[in-house]
mmCIF file of C-alpha atoms in Angstrom:
data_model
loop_
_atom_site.group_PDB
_atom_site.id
_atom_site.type_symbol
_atom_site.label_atom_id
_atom_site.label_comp_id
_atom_site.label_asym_id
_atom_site.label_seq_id
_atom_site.Cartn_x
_atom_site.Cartn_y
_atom_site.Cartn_z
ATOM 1 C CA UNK T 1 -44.204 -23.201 122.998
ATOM 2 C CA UNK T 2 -42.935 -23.482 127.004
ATOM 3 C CA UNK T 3 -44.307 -20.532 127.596
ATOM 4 C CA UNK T 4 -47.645 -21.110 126.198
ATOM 5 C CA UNK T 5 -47.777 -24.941 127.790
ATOM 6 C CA UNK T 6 -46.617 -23.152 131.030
ATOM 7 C CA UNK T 7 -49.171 -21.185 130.907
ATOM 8 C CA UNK T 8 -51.936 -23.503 130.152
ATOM 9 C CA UNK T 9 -50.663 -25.566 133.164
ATOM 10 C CA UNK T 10 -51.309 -22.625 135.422
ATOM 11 C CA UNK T 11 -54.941 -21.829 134.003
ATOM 12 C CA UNK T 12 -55.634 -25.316 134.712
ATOM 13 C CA UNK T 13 -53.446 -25.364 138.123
ATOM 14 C CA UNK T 14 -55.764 -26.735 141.244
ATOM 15 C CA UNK T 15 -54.628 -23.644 143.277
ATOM 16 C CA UNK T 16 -55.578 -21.491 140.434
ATOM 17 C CA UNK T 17 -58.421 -23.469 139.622
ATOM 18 C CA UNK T 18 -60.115 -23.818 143.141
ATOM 19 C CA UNK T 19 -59.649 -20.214 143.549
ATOM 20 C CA UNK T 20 -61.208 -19.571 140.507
ATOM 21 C CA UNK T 21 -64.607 -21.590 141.298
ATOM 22 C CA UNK T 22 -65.115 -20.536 145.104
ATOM 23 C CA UNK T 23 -64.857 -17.105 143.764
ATOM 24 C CA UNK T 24 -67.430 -17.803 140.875
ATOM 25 C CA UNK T 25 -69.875 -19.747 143.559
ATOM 26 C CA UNK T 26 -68.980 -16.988 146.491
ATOM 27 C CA UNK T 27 -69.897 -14.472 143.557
ATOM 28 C CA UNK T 28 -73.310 -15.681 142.297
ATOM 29 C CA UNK T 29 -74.386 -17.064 145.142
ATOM 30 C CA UNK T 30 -73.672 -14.710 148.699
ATOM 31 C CA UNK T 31 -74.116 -11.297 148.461
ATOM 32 C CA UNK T 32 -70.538 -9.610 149.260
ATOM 33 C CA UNK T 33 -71.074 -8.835 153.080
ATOM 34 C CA UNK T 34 -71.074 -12.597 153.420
ATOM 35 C CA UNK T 35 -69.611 -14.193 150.637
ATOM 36 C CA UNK T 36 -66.397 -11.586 150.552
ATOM 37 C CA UNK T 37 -65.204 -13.002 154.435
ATOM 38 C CA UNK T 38 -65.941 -16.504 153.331
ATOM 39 C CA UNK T 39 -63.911 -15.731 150.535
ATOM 40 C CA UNK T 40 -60.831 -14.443 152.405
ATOM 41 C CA UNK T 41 -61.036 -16.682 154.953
ATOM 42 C CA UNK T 42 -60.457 -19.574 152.676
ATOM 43 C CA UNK T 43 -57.467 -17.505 150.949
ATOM 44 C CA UNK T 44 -55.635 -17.123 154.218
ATOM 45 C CA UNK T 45 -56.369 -20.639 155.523
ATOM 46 C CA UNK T 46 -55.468 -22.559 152.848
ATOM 47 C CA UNK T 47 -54.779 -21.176 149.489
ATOM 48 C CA UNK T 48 -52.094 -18.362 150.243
ATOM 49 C CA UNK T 49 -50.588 -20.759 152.190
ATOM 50 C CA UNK T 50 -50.186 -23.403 149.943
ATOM 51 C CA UNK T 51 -49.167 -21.174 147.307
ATOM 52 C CA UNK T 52 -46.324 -20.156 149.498
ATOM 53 C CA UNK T 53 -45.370 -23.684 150.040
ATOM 54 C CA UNK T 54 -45.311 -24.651 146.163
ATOM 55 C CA UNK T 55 -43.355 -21.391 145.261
ATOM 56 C CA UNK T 56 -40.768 -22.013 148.446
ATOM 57 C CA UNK T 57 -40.403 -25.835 147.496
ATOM 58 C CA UNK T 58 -39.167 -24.786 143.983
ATOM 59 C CA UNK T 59 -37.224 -21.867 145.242
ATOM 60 C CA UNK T 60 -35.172 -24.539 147.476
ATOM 61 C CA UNK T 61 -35.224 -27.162 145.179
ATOM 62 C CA UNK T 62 -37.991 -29.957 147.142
ATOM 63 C CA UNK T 63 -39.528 -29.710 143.796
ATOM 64 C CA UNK T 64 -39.327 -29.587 140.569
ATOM 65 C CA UNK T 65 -41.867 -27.176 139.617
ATOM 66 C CA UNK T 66 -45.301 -25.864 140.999
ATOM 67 C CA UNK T 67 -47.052 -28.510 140.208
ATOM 68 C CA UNK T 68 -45.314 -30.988 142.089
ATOM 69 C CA UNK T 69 -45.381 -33.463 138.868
ATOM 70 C CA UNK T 70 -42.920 -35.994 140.289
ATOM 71 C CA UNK T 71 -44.608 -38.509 142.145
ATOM 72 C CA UNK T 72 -41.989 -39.085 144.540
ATOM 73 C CA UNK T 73 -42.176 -35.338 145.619
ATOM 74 C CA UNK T 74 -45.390 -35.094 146.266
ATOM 75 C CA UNK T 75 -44.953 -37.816 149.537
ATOM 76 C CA UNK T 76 -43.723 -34.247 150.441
ATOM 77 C CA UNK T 77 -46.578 -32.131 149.351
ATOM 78 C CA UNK T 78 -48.889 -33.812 150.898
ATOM 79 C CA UNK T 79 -48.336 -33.738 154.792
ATOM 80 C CA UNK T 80 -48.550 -29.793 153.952
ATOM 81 C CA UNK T 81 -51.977 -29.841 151.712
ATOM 82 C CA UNK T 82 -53.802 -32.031 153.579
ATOM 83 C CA UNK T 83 -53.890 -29.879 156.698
ATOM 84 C CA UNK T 84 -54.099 -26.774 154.819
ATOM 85 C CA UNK T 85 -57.680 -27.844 153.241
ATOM 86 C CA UNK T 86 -58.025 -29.591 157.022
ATOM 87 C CA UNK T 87 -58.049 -25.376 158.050
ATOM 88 C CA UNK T 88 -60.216 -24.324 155.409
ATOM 89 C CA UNK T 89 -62.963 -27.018 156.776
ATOM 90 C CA UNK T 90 -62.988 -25.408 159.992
ATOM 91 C CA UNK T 91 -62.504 -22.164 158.816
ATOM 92 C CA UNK T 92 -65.613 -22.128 157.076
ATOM 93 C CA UNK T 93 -67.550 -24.152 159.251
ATOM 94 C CA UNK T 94 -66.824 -21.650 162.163
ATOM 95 C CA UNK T 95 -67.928 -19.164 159.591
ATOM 96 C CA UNK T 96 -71.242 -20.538 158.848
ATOM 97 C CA UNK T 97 -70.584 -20.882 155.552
ATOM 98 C CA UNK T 98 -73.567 -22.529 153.505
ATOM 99 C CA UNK T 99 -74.078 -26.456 153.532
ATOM 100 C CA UNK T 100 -72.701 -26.497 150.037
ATOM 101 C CA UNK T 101 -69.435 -24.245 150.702
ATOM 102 C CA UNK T 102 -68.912 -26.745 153.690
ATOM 103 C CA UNK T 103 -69.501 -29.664 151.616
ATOM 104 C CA UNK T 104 -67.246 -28.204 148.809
ATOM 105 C CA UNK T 105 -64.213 -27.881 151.417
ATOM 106 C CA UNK T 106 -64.998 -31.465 152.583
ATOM 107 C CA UNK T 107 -64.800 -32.903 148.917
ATOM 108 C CA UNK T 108 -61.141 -31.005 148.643
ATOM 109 C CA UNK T 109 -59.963 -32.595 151.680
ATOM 110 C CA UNK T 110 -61.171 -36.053 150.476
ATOM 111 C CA UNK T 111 -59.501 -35.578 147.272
ATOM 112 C CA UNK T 112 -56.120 -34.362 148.557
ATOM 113 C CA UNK T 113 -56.546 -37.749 151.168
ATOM 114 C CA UNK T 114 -57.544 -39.763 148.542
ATOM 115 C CA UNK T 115 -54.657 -38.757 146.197
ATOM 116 C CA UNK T 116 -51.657 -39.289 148.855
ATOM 117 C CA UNK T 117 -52.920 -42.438 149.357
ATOM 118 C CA UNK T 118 -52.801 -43.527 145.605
ATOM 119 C CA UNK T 119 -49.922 -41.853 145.197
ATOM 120 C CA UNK T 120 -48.224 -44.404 146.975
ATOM 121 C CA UNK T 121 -48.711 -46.766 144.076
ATOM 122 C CA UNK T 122 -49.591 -44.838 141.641
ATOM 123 C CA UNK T 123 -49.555 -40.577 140.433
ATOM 124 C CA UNK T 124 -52.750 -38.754 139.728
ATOM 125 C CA UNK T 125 -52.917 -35.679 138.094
ATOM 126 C CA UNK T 126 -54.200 -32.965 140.447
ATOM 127 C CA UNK T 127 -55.016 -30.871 137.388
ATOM 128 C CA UNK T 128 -57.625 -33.288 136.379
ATOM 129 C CA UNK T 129 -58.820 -34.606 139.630
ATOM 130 C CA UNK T 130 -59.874 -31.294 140.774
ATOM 131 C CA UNK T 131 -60.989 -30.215 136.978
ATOM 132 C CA UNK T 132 -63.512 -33.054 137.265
#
């Protein structure tokens, strides 16, 4: 039963899950010459990176797991995340990316500010803040 609720919390993992729906709009929206460097531009700006900083901050311990599920380790998550989305605003505004790509990298970086500063008081699920 770990296994399976492990896995379940990875489907529905924001990295995962972000990922998942830029590829989806990239894909039925752009053609690939310009939806394919959107695309990867947004995986080296801020999603490989931040999946390098959840897997290193269990590795050493900062974290409990990949989620970051304790609220009092997430006040050191979020110095990370919020400049990460922070690069994929400019990386795809430098790109020309499509109004709604731009405005869909906006909303992520209001979320992540928006959830350190609640965090402070209280801890929001990212899995359902960025599932909604």
């Amino acid at each position: 039963m770990t296994k399976f609720a492990r896995l379940i919390s990875w489907i529905g993992h924001p990295l995962v899950f972000v990922l998942a729906s830029v590829a989806v709009v990239v894909g039925t929206q752009l053609g690939p010459r310009s939806g394919l460097p959107i695309l990867f531009a947004l995986l080296l700006s801020t999603l490989v990176p931040t999946a390098i900083l959840l897997l290193s901050g269990v590795r050493s311990g900062r974290w409990s797991d990949a989620d970051v599920s304790v609220r009092k380790e997430r006040q050191r998550f979020f110095p990370w995340a919020v400049p990460f989305s922070l690069a994929g605003v400019v990386a795809v505004r430098w790109m020309r990316a499509p109004n709604y790509i731009i405005r869909g990298a906006l909303v992520t970086l209001a979320l992540f500010l928006i959830s350190w500063i609640v965090n402070c008081r209280l801890k929001l699920s990212l899995h359902a803040l960025f599932g909604f």
